[in-house]
Every structure is written in C-alpha cells, then in structure tokens.
Amino acid sequence: MHIVLVEDDEVIRETTQIALERFGYTVTGFEDGRDGYEFIASQGADVVLLDLMLPTMNGASITRAIRERSNVPIIVISARSEPIDIVQALEAGADDYLTKPFDMQVLNARIRTVVRRFITAESAQMGFSPQSEDPEEESSVSLDTQGIPEVLGPTPGHTNPTPRQQSSTEIRVENRLGTLVLDTARCMVYVNGEEIHLTPTELRILMLLTEEVGHVSSREKIAYTVWGYEWGGDSRVVDVHIQRLRKKIGAAMIETVRGFGYRFCA
C-alpha cells in the first residue's frame, strides 16, 4: 500500500517513513505542501498523512483540495492539540487526527482503521486514482478472515487464507430509504438518483444511522464506531461530521435528539 507523507520537519518525516516502511508500506515523503498535493493529484495514493503547518500550502488546504476529487483516507499529524484545531482539520475533510509526539504502533493502527472503513463484506473501492473518472474501473481489496486488507500485511499471529479459501462471490446490497439509496457493497450513495460523494467517515456514520432507521445513536457510539477506539475527545467532532453529512444528503434526513444524539429519518 502506498502512503504519501507530507511533513516539513525532516527528522519526523524520515523517522516516520522508516517506521512505516518497516511495517511493509511504500512511502513517498514531501517537505513542501504544494509538491505533496501535486504528487497525490497526479500519481495517486492509498493513504495520505499530513502535517498542518506546511510551506506553500498548509494541511487544511491540501485536505480540502483532495476532497474535491477523492475520498482517499487522510490522517492529520500535528503538534497542535487544541479542540478547535482538531475540529477544523476534520471539518476540512480529514478522517483522523493524531497529535505529536505519537507512537508508531498507534499510527499503524490508525492507518489500518481508516482503510477498514472502505471495506464491506466482500469488496471495496479505495485510494486516489487520477484515472478514476471511468466508473467502470474499480480497484478491489482482498480481505483476510479478520476483515483486514491484504495490502496491510498479515495480522500478528494470523496467516492470511489462500485464494481457494476466499469467497469469490460479490455481494451487493442496496438499502432504499425514501429518496436515499445506500449501496453498501460499492460504498456509493444516491439521493433522488444523483450520486453523492461522501468521505469514508461520512459514509461510516450514515451506515451506522441507517442500520436501524429511527433509532437514536449517541455521539459516543458514533465516535467509537467510526474511529475504532474509546472516545475521549470533544463531541463537537461528531457534530461537525453530521453537519457536513446533512449538507450533502439533506438536513431533514438526520434528526438531532437533544441530549441523546442523532437518528436517521427516511
């Protein structure tokens, strides 16, 4: 799997790149923000790691520019730890936020988590491809028995199944909820017949809310389901993603239940 790392601190960039390569990733590093974005836009990436404070083009600007074209997973790595910084990064389109200094094992776990958001029962579409304009061209990811893409390498203590052990059946499930259609196998959403481009985080939230239409999901449950770890952050992070999701699919589809959380209304 190819990771693009945009970090202007040479020591952090090089140590992070070395650690990720030891985990089995292919890593391309950039010091300059614009150089990093231009590479991503032209050459593609499976995951993007960004600092916020970068020369020529900051991390938030890169995130917004990428989100205009792709749902590639983006993790912001920054020394800024104030809630407003985290909220602004997520609002720009980042999928996760990791505060420096960080443990490389934790970073690896976060990468695996954001990639898993692209994974459904049997198939997935992931990454940023400059040739993705053709809707017929889809890249698939083989899964191991724990739902981990093979490109991430084997889970410690676990051997990936042989191709004969893997199911070749493609599952396609369309969930029709009023004017909204959720194709969970292809990770696609339509409203009134028009395809809506959601980030992996937005898609994961929508899938959670539509599992039980009318059921209230708390902010804590949403955060745990989406980010994959115990939630101890500011609830405004969830609110920001809900706000962005409402703008895309229609505000009336997601109701705020004051003091409890959110629920989907078909």
PDB file of C-alpha atoms in Angstrom:
ATOM      1  CA  MET A   1       0.000   0.000   0.000  1.00  0.00           C
ATOM      2  CA  HIS A   2       1.301   3.435  -0.960  1.00  0.00           C
ATOM      3  CA  ILE A   3       1.316   6.183   1.675  1.00  0.00           C
ATOM      4  CA  VAL A   4       2.128   9.808   0.889  1.00  0.00           C
ATOM      5  CA  LEU A   5       3.651  11.627   3.878  1.00  0.00           C
ATOM      6  CA  VAL A   6       3.764  15.440   3.809  1.00  0.00           C
ATOM      7  CA  GLU A   7       5.804  16.738   6.758  1.00  0.00           C
ATOM      8  CA  ASP A   8       8.227  19.678   6.805  1.00  0.00           C
ATOM      9  CA  ASP A   9      10.187  18.515   9.859  1.00  0.00           C
ATOM     10  CA  GLU A  10      12.990  16.419   8.374  1.00  0.00           C
ATOM     11  CA  VAL A  11      13.572  14.320  11.494  1.00  0.00           C
ATOM     12  CA  ILE A  12       9.892  13.465  11.950  1.00  0.00           C
ATOM     13  CA  ARG A  13       9.443  12.814   8.230  1.00  0.00           C
ATOM     14  CA  GLU A  14      12.408  10.464   7.964  1.00  0.00           C
ATOM     15  CA  THR A  15      11.763   8.555  11.195  1.00  0.00           C
ATOM     16  CA  THR A  16       8.078   8.136  10.318  1.00  0.00           C
ATOM     17  CA  GLN A  17       8.920   6.975   6.804  1.00  0.00           C
ATOM     18  CA  ILE A  18      11.434   4.428   8.084  1.00  0.00           C
ATOM     19  CA  ALA A  19       8.956   3.080  10.648  1.00  0.00           C
ATOM     20  CA  LEU A  20       6.146   2.775   8.100  1.00  0.00           C
ATOM     21  CA  GLU A  21       8.410   1.025   5.606  1.00  0.00           C
ATOM     22  CA  ARG A  22       9.277  -1.493   8.319  1.00  0.00           C
ATOM     23  CA  PHE A  23       5.541  -2.153   8.652  1.00  0.00           C
ATOM     24  CA  GLY A  24       5.551  -3.029   4.949  1.00  0.00           C
ATOM     25  CA  TYR A  25       4.175   0.169   3.417  1.00  0.00           C
ATOM     26  CA  THR A  26       5.578   2.023   0.429  1.00  0.00           C
ATOM     27  CA  VAL A  27       6.101   5.643   1.500  1.00  0.00           C
ATOM     28  CA  THR A  28       6.757   8.783  -0.536  1.00  0.00           C
ATOM     29  CA  GLY A  29       7.713  11.801   1.569  1.00  0.00           C
ATOM     30  CA  PHE A  30       7.475  15.524   0.845  1.00  0.00           C
ATOM     31  CA  GLU A  31       8.605  18.586   2.763  1.00  0.00           C
ATOM     32  CA  ASP A  32       6.614  21.111   0.738  1.00  0.00           C
ATOM     33  CA  GLY A  33       2.817  21.156   0.861  1.00  0.00           C
ATOM     34  CA  ARG A  34       2.190  22.017  -2.782  1.00  0.00           C
ATOM     35  CA  ASP A  35       4.702  19.441  -4.004  1.00  0.00           C
ATOM     36  CA  GLY A  36       2.930  16.813  -1.932  1.00  0.00           C
ATOM     37  CA  TYR A  37      -0.509  17.735  -3.231  1.00  0.00           C
ATOM     38  CA  GLU A  38       0.605  17.814  -6.873  1.00  0.00           C
ATOM     39  CA  PHE A  39       2.107  14.350  -6.485  1.00  0.00           C
ATOM     40  CA  ILE A  40      -1.105  13.000  -4.937  1.00  0.00           C
ATOM     41  CA  ALA A  41      -3.240  14.567  -7.663  1.00  0.00           C
ATOM     42  CA  SER A  42      -1.110  13.173 -10.488  1.00  0.00           C
ATOM     43  CA  GLN A  43       0.269   9.889  -9.148  1.00  0.00           C
ATOM     44  CA  GLY A  44      -2.297   8.801  -6.577  1.00  0.00           C
ATOM     45  CA  ALA A  45      -2.125   7.451  -3.019  1.00  0.00           C
ATOM     46  CA  ASP A  46      -3.848   4.897  -0.803  1.00  0.00           C
ATOM     47  CA  VAL A  47      -3.460   6.907   2.410  1.00  0.00           C
ATOM     48  CA  VAL A  48      -2.290  10.490   2.989  1.00  0.00           C
ATOM     49  CA  LEU A  49      -0.515  11.654   6.166  1.00  0.00           C
ATOM     50  CA  LEU A  50      -0.376  15.438   6.553  1.00  0.00           C
ATOM     51  CA  ASP A  51       1.070  17.978   8.918  1.00  0.00           C
ATOM     52  CA  LEU A  52      -1.000  21.160   9.296  1.00  0.00           C
ATOM     53  CA  MET A  53       1.763  23.755   9.148  1.00  0.00           C
ATOM     54  CA  LEU A  54       3.496  23.298   5.791  1.00  0.00           C
ATOM     55  CA  PRO A  55       5.376  25.560   3.363  1.00  0.00           C
ATOM     56  CA  THR A  56       3.463  26.960   0.323  1.00  0.00           C
ATOM     57  CA  MET A  57       0.225  25.020   1.034  1.00  0.00           C
ATOM     58  CA  ASN A  58      -0.984  24.086   4.507  1.00  0.00           C
ATOM     59  CA  GLY A  59      -2.515  20.781   5.518  1.00  0.00           C
ATOM     60  CA  ALA A  60      -6.094  22.070   5.694  1.00  0.00           C
ATOM     61  CA  SER A  61      -5.863  23.475   2.153  1.00  0.00           C
ATOM     62  CA  ILE A  62      -4.434  20.201   0.860  1.00  0.00           C
ATOM     63  CA  THR A  63      -7.235  18.273   2.554  1.00  0.00           C
ATOM     64  CA  ARG A  64      -9.943  20.454   1.022  1.00  0.00           C
ATOM     65  CA  ALA A  65      -8.338  20.221  -2.427  1.00  0.00           C
ATOM     66  CA  ILE A  66      -8.143  16.427  -2.216  1.00  0.00           C
ATOM     67  CA  ARG A  67     -11.738  16.164  -1.019  1.00  0.00           C
ATOM     68  CA  GLU A  68     -12.928  17.923  -4.169  1.00  0.00           C
ATOM     69  CA  ARG A  69     -11.666  14.931  -6.136  1.00  0.00           C
ATOM     70  CA  SER A  70     -11.309  11.906  -3.894  1.00  0.00           C
ATOM     71  CA  ASN A  71     -12.273  10.068  -0.711  1.00  0.00           C
ATOM     72  CA  VAL A  72      -8.733   8.799  -0.080  1.00  0.00           C
ATOM     73  CA  PRO A  73      -8.148   8.352   3.681  1.00  0.00           C
ATOM     74  CA  ILE A  74      -6.408  11.377   5.222  1.00  0.00           C
ATOM     75  CA  ILE A  75      -4.793  11.422   8.661  1.00  0.00           C
ATOM     76  CA  VAL A  76      -3.551  14.734  10.045  1.00  0.00           C
ATOM     77  CA  ILE A  77      -0.440  14.523  12.246  1.00  0.00           C
ATOM     78  CA  SER A  78       0.168  17.748  14.134  1.00  0.00           C
ATOM     79  CA  ALA A  79       1.669  19.195  17.302  1.00  0.00           C
ATOM     80  CA  ARG A  80      -1.487  21.294  17.692  1.00  0.00           C
ATOM     81  CA  SER A  81      -3.742  19.668  20.277  1.00  0.00           C
ATOM     82  CA  GLU A  82      -6.444  22.268  20.896  1.00  0.00           C
ATOM     83  CA  PRO A  83     -10.007  21.080  20.155  1.00  0.00           C
ATOM     84  CA  ILE A  84     -10.511  23.892  17.626  1.00  0.00           C
ATOM     85  CA  ASP A  85      -7.510  22.655  15.591  1.00  0.00           C
ATOM     86  CA  ILE A  86      -8.852  19.107  15.572  1.00  0.00           C
ATOM     87  CA  VAL A  87     -12.355  20.244  14.635  1.00  0.00           C
ATOM     88  CA  GLN A  88     -11.092  22.441  11.794  1.00  0.00           C
ATOM     89  CA  ALA A  89      -8.984  19.619  10.358  1.00  0.00           C
ATOM     90  CA  LEU A  90     -11.894  17.187  10.450  1.00  0.00           C
ATOM     91  CA  GLU A  91     -14.215  19.807   9.012  1.00  0.00           C
ATOM     92  CA  ALA A  92     -11.793  20.277   6.108  1.00  0.00           C
ATOM     93  CA  GLY A  93     -12.215  16.581   5.335  1.00  0.00           C
ATOM     94  CA  ALA A  94      -9.619  14.673   7.371  1.00  0.00           C
ATOM     95  CA  ASP A  95     -10.635  11.229   8.614  1.00  0.00           C
ATOM     96  CA  ASP A  96      -8.471  11.146  11.720  1.00  0.00           C
ATOM     97  CA  TYR A  97      -6.177  13.377  13.766  1.00  0.00           C
ATOM     98  CA  LEU A  98      -3.060  12.274  15.611  1.00  0.00           C
ATOM     99  CA  THR A  99      -1.205  14.614  17.967  1.00  0.00           C
ATOM    100  CA  LYS A 100       2.605  14.693  18.023  1.00  0.00           C
ATOM    101  CA  PRO A 101       4.540  13.057  19.514  1.00  0.00           C
ATOM    102  CA  PHE A 102       2.910   9.736  18.655  1.00  0.00           C
ATOM    103  CA  ASP A 103       3.803   6.068  18.899  1.00  0.00           C
ATOM    104  CA  MET A 104       4.459   4.365  15.551  1.00  0.00           C
ATOM    105  CA  GLN A 105       2.369   1.360  16.574  1.00  0.00           C
ATOM    106  CA  VAL A 106      -0.542   3.723  17.214  1.00  0.00           C
ATOM    107  CA  LEU A 107      -0.038   5.372  13.819  1.00  0.00           C
ATOM    108  CA  ASN A 108      -0.045   1.956  12.157  1.00  0.00           C
ATOM    109  CA  ALA A 109      -3.281   1.070  13.956  1.00  0.00           C
ATOM    110  CA  ARG A 110      -4.885   4.340  12.854  1.00  0.00           C
ATOM    111  CA  ILE A 111      -3.866   3.670   9.237  1.00  0.00           C
ATOM    112  CA  ARG A 112      -5.383   0.196   9.350  1.00  0.00           C
ATOM    113  CA  THR A 113      -8.555   1.627  10.883  1.00  0.00           C
ATOM    114  CA  VAL A 114      -9.152   4.303   8.236  1.00  0.00           C
ATOM    115  CA  VAL A 115      -8.517   1.771   5.472  1.00  0.00           C
ATOM    116  CA  ARG A 116     -11.013  -0.669   7.017  1.00  0.00           C
ATOM    117  CA  ARG A 117     -13.711   1.946   6.556  1.00  0.00           C
ATOM    118  CA  PHE A 118     -13.569   1.191   2.847  1.00  0.00           C
ATOM    119  CA  ILE A 119     -14.141  -2.468   3.462  1.00  0.00           C
ATOM    120  CA  THR A 120     -17.552  -4.153   3.195  1.00  0.00           C
ATOM    121  CA  ALA A 121     -18.419  -7.834   3.309  1.00  0.00           C
ATOM    122  CA  GLU A 122     -16.550  -8.851   0.158  1.00  0.00           C
ATOM    123  CA  SER A 123     -15.413  -5.844  -1.864  1.00  0.00           C
ATOM    124  CA  ALA A 124     -14.264  -2.259  -1.578  1.00  0.00           C
ATOM    125  CA  GLN A 125     -13.058   0.734  -3.532  1.00  0.00           C
ATOM    126  CA  MET A 126     -10.216   2.728  -2.052  1.00  0.00           C
ATOM    127  CA  GLY A 127      -7.463   5.177  -2.793  1.00  0.00           C
ATOM    128  CA  PHE A 128      -6.935   8.212  -5.007  1.00  0.00           C
ATOM    129  CA  SER A 129      -6.508   7.428  -8.674  1.00  0.00           C
ATOM    130  CA  PRO A 130      -6.124  10.169 -11.282  1.00  0.00           C
ATOM    131  CA  GLN A 131      -7.801   7.784 -13.761  1.00  0.00           C
ATOM    132  CA  SER A 132     -10.871   7.285 -11.547  1.00  0.00           C
ATOM    133  CA  GLU A 133     -13.135   9.238 -13.905  1.00  0.00           C
ATOM    134  CA  ASP A 134     -14.135   5.935 -15.543  1.00  0.00           C
ATOM    135  CA  PRO A 135     -16.888   4.480 -13.328  1.00  0.00           C
ATOM    136  CA  GLU A 136     -16.220   1.004 -14.743  1.00  0.00           C
ATOM    137  CA  GLU A 137     -12.691   0.958 -13.321  1.00  0.00           C
ATOM    138  CA  GLU A 138     -12.783  -0.238  -9.723  1.00  0.00           C
ATOM    139  CA  SER A 139      -9.920  -1.499  -7.597  1.00  0.00           C
ATOM    140  CA  SER A 140     -10.720  -4.353  -5.245  1.00  0.00           C
ATOM    141  CA  VAL A 141      -9.014  -5.257  -1.991  1.00  0.00           C
ATOM    142  CA  SER A 142      -8.607  -8.860  -0.843  1.00  0.00           C
ATOM    143  CA  LEU A 143      -9.518  -9.398   2.787  1.00  0.00           C
ATOM    144  CA  ASP A 144      -8.215 -11.791   5.348  1.00  0.00           C
ATOM    145  CA  THR A 145     -10.588 -13.573   7.719  1.00  0.00           C
ATOM    146  CA  GLN A 146     -10.470 -10.661  10.155  1.00  0.00           C
ATOM    147  CA  GLY A 147     -11.545  -8.156   7.538  1.00  0.00           C
ATOM    148  CA  ILE A 148      -8.061  -6.660   7.110  1.00  0.00           C
ATOM    149  CA  PRO A 149      -6.925  -5.784   3.559  1.00  0.00           C
ATOM    150  CA  GLU A 150      -4.013  -7.960   2.448  1.00  0.00           C
ATOM    151  CA  VAL A 151      -2.157  -4.823   1.388  1.00  0.00           C
ATOM    152  CA  LEU A 152      -1.795  -4.022   5.080  1.00  0.00           C
ATOM    153  CA  GLY A 153       0.120  -7.231   5.692  1.00  0.00           C
ATOM    154  CA  PRO A 154      -0.841 -10.130   7.931  1.00  0.00           C
ATOM    155  CA  THR A 155      -2.203  -9.538  11.381  1.00  0.00           C
ATOM    156  CA  PRO A 156       0.369 -10.644  14.006  1.00  0.00           C
ATOM    157  CA  GLY A 157      -0.231 -14.304  14.848  1.00  0.00           C
ATOM    158  CA  HIS A 158      -2.593 -14.745  11.898  1.00  0.00           C
ATOM    159  CA  THR A 159      -1.996 -16.291   8.473  1.00  0.00           C
ATOM    160  CA  ASN A 160      -3.964 -14.996   5.507  1.00  0.00           C
ATOM    161  CA  PRO A 161      -6.118 -17.615   3.748  1.00  0.00           C
ATOM    162  CA  THR A 162      -5.158 -18.957   0.344  1.00  0.00           C
ATOM    163  CA  PRO A 163      -7.133 -17.744  -2.688  1.00  0.00           C
ATOM    164  CA  ARG A 164      -9.088 -21.029  -2.652  1.00  0.00           C
ATOM    165  CA  GLN A 165     -10.218 -20.276   0.879  1.00  0.00           C
ATOM    166  CA  GLN A 166     -11.510 -16.839  -0.025  1.00  0.00           C
ATOM    167  CA  SER A 167     -15.029 -16.408  -1.309  1.00  0.00           C
ATOM    168  CA  SER A 168     -15.307 -15.155  -4.869  1.00  0.00           C
ATOM    169  CA  THR A 169     -18.954 -14.203  -4.525  1.00  0.00           C
ATOM    170  CA  GLU A 170     -19.638 -10.496  -4.872  1.00  0.00           C
ATOM    171  CA  ILE A 171     -22.332  -9.271  -2.533  1.00  0.00           C
ATOM    172  CA  ARG A 172     -24.366  -6.258  -3.491  1.00  0.00           C
ATOM    173  CA  VAL A 173     -26.863  -4.794  -1.079  1.00  0.00           C
ATOM    174  CA  GLU A 174     -28.938  -1.723  -1.818  1.00  0.00           C
ATOM    175  CA  ASN A 175     -30.743  -0.127   1.084  1.00  0.00           C
ATOM    176  CA  ARG A 176     -33.546   2.136  -0.167  1.00  0.00           C
ATOM    177  CA  LEU A 177     -34.655   4.714   2.375  1.00  0.00           C
ATOM    178  CA  GLY A 178     -37.071   7.155   0.800  1.00  0.00           C
ATOM    179  CA  THR A 179     -35.156   9.240  -1.740  1.00  0.00           C
ATOM    180  CA  LEU A 180     -31.821   7.872  -0.494  1.00  0.00           C
ATOM    181  CA  VAL A 181     -30.223   4.693  -1.835  1.00  0.00           C
ATOM    182  CA  LEU A 182     -27.226   3.243   0.011  1.00  0.00           C
ATOM    183  CA  ASP A 183     -25.212   0.665  -1.948  1.00  0.00           C
ATOM    184  CA  THR A 184     -23.185  -0.870   0.859  1.00  0.00           C
ATOM    185  CA  ALA A 185     -21.185  -3.235  -1.366  1.00  0.00           C
ATOM    186  CA  ARG A 186     -19.897  -0.497  -3.652  1.00  0.00           C
ATOM    187  CA  CYS A 187     -19.822   2.190  -0.945  1.00  0.00           C
ATOM    188  CA  MET A 188     -21.984   4.516  -3.006  1.00  0.00           C
ATOM    189  CA  VAL A 189     -24.872   6.802  -2.020  1.00  0.00           C
ATOM    190  CA  TYR A 190     -27.597   8.285  -4.212  1.00  0.00           C
ATOM    191  CA  VAL A 191     -30.191  10.931  -3.395  1.00  0.00           C
ATOM    192  CA  ASN A 192     -33.005  11.407  -5.910  1.00  0.00           C
ATOM    193  CA  GLY A 193     -30.984   9.316  -8.353  1.00  0.00           C
ATOM    194  CA  GLU A 194     -27.882  11.522  -8.110  1.00  0.00           C
ATOM    195  CA  GLU A 195     -24.640  10.074  -6.777  1.00  0.00           C
ATOM    196  CA  ILE A 196     -23.426  11.811  -3.616  1.00  0.00           C
ATOM    197  CA  HIS A 197     -19.709  11.725  -2.856  1.00  0.00           C
ATOM    198  CA  LEU A 198     -19.107  11.072   0.841  1.00  0.00           C
ATOM    199  CA  THR A 199     -15.845  10.810   2.734  1.00  0.00           C
ATOM    200  CA  PRO A 200     -15.158   7.438   4.409  1.00  0.00           C
ATOM    201  CA  THR A 201     -16.060   8.958   7.774  1.00  0.00           C
ATOM    202  CA  GLU A 202     -19.349  10.362   6.492  1.00  0.00           C
ATOM    203  CA  LEU A 203     -20.197   7.039   4.853  1.00  0.00           C
ATOM    204  CA  ARG A 204     -19.475   5.128   8.043  1.00  0.00           C
ATOM    205  CA  ILE A 205     -21.712   7.454  10.061  1.00  0.00           C
ATOM    206  CA  LEU A 206     -24.512   7.113   7.509  1.00  0.00           C
ATOM    207  CA  MET A 207     -24.256   3.317   7.528  1.00  0.00           C
ATOM    208  CA  LEU A 208     -24.488   3.324  11.323  1.00  0.00           C
ATOM    209  CA  LEU A 209     -27.520   5.617  11.397  1.00  0.00           C
ATOM    210  CA  THR A 210     -29.345   3.615   8.712  1.00  0.00           C
ATOM    211  CA  GLU A 211     -28.814   0.245  10.386  1.00  0.00           C
ATOM    212  CA  GLU A 212     -31.909   0.957  12.467  1.00  0.00           C
ATOM    213  CA  VAL A 213     -33.972   3.767  10.986  1.00  0.00           C
ATOM    214  CA  GLY A 214     -35.483   5.876  13.751  1.00  0.00           C
ATOM    215  CA  HIS A 215     -33.098   4.509  16.388  1.00  0.00           C
ATOM    216  CA  VAL A 216     -31.073   7.133  18.259  1.00  0.00           C
ATOM    217  CA  SER A 217     -27.273   6.756  18.166  1.00  0.00           C
ATOM    218  CA  SER A 218     -25.328   8.626  20.822  1.00  0.00           C
ATOM    219  CA  ARG A 219     -22.286  10.728  19.958  1.00  0.00           C
ATOM    220  CA  GLU A 220     -20.137   8.270  21.904  1.00  0.00           C
ATOM    221  CA  LYS A 221     -21.421   5.310  19.889  1.00  0.00           C
ATOM    222  CA  ILE A 222     -20.875   7.165  16.617  1.00  0.00           C
ATOM    223  CA  ALA A 223     -17.326   8.113  17.614  1.00  0.00           C
ATOM    224  CA  TYR A 224     -16.425   4.602  18.749  1.00  0.00           C
ATOM    225  CA  THR A 225     -17.870   3.022  15.594  1.00  0.00           C
ATOM    226  CA  VAL A 226     -16.182   5.469  13.230  1.00  0.00           C
ATOM    227  CA  TRP A 227     -12.785   5.936  14.866  1.00  0.00           C
ATOM    228  CA  GLY A 228     -12.469   2.466  16.311  1.00  0.00           C
ATOM    229  CA  TYR A 229     -11.133   3.365  19.744  1.00  0.00           C
ATOM    230  CA  GLU A 230     -12.506   4.542  23.063  1.00  0.00           C
ATOM    231  CA  TRP A 231     -13.774   8.080  22.718  1.00  0.00           C
ATOM    232  CA  GLY A 232     -12.332  10.760  24.965  1.00  0.00           C
ATOM    233  CA  GLY A 233     -12.485  13.805  22.747  1.00  0.00           C
ATOM    234  CA  ASP A 234     -14.729  16.772  22.113  1.00  0.00           C
ATOM    235  CA  SER A 235     -18.243  15.819  20.977  1.00  0.00           C
ATOM    236  CA  ARG A 236     -18.115  18.696  18.507  1.00  0.00           C
ATOM    237  CA  VAL A 237     -16.003  16.471  16.265  1.00  0.00           C
ATOM    238  CA  VAL A 238     -19.023  14.218  15.712  1.00  0.00           C
ATOM    239  CA  ASP A 239     -21.273  17.259  15.291  1.00  0.00           C
ATOM    240  CA  VAL A 240     -19.001  18.610  12.549  1.00  0.00           C
ATOM    241  CA  HIS A 241     -19.227  15.392  10.533  1.00  0.00           C
ATOM    242  CA  ILE A 242     -23.005  15.251  10.993  1.00  0.00           C
ATOM    243  CA  GLN A 243     -23.273  18.834   9.750  1.00  0.00           C
ATOM    244  CA  ARG A 244     -21.249  18.019   6.640  1.00  0.00           C
ATOM    245  CA  LEU A 245     -23.297  14.887   6.012  1.00  0.00           C
ATOM    246  CA  ARG A 246     -26.548  16.845   6.280  1.00  0.00           C
ATOM    247  CA  LYS A 247     -25.344  19.334   3.679  1.00  0.00           C
ATOM    248  CA  LYS A 248     -24.750  16.505   1.233  1.00  0.00           C
ATOM    249  CA  ILE A 249     -27.817  14.293   1.690  1.00  0.00           C
ATOM    250  CA  GLY A 250     -30.321  16.800   3.063  1.00  0.00           C
ATOM    251  CA  ALA A 251     -30.725  18.154   6.573  1.00  0.00           C
ATOM    252  CA  ALA A 252     -34.158  16.584   7.068  1.00  0.00           C
ATOM    253  CA  MET A 253     -32.749  13.051   6.866  1.00  0.00           C
ATOM    254  CA  ILE A 254     -30.790  13.317  10.119  1.00  0.00           C
ATOM    255  CA  GLU A 255     -32.610  14.467  13.233  1.00  0.00           C
ATOM    256  CA  THR A 256     -30.927  15.779  16.363  1.00  0.00           C
ATOM    257  CA  VAL A 257     -32.336  14.284  19.555  1.00  0.00           C
ATOM    258  CA  ARG A 258     -31.247  16.840  22.115  1.00  0.00           C
ATOM    259  CA  GLY A 259     -29.287  15.334  24.967  1.00  0.00           C
ATOM    260  CA  PHE A 260     -29.058  11.914  23.286  1.00  0.00           C
ATOM    261  CA  GLY A 261     -27.599  12.003  19.774  1.00  0.00           C
ATOM    262  CA  TYR A 262     -28.813  11.565  16.204  1.00  0.00           C
ATOM    263  CA  ARG A 263     -31.183   9.374  14.235  1.00  0.00           C
ATOM    264  CA  PHE A 264     -31.939   8.829  10.551  1.00  0.00           C
ATOM    265  CA  CYS A 265     -35.399   9.751   9.300  1.00  0.00           C
ATOM    266  CA  ALA A 266     -36.323   8.327   5.889  1.00  0.00           C
TER     267      ALA A 266
END
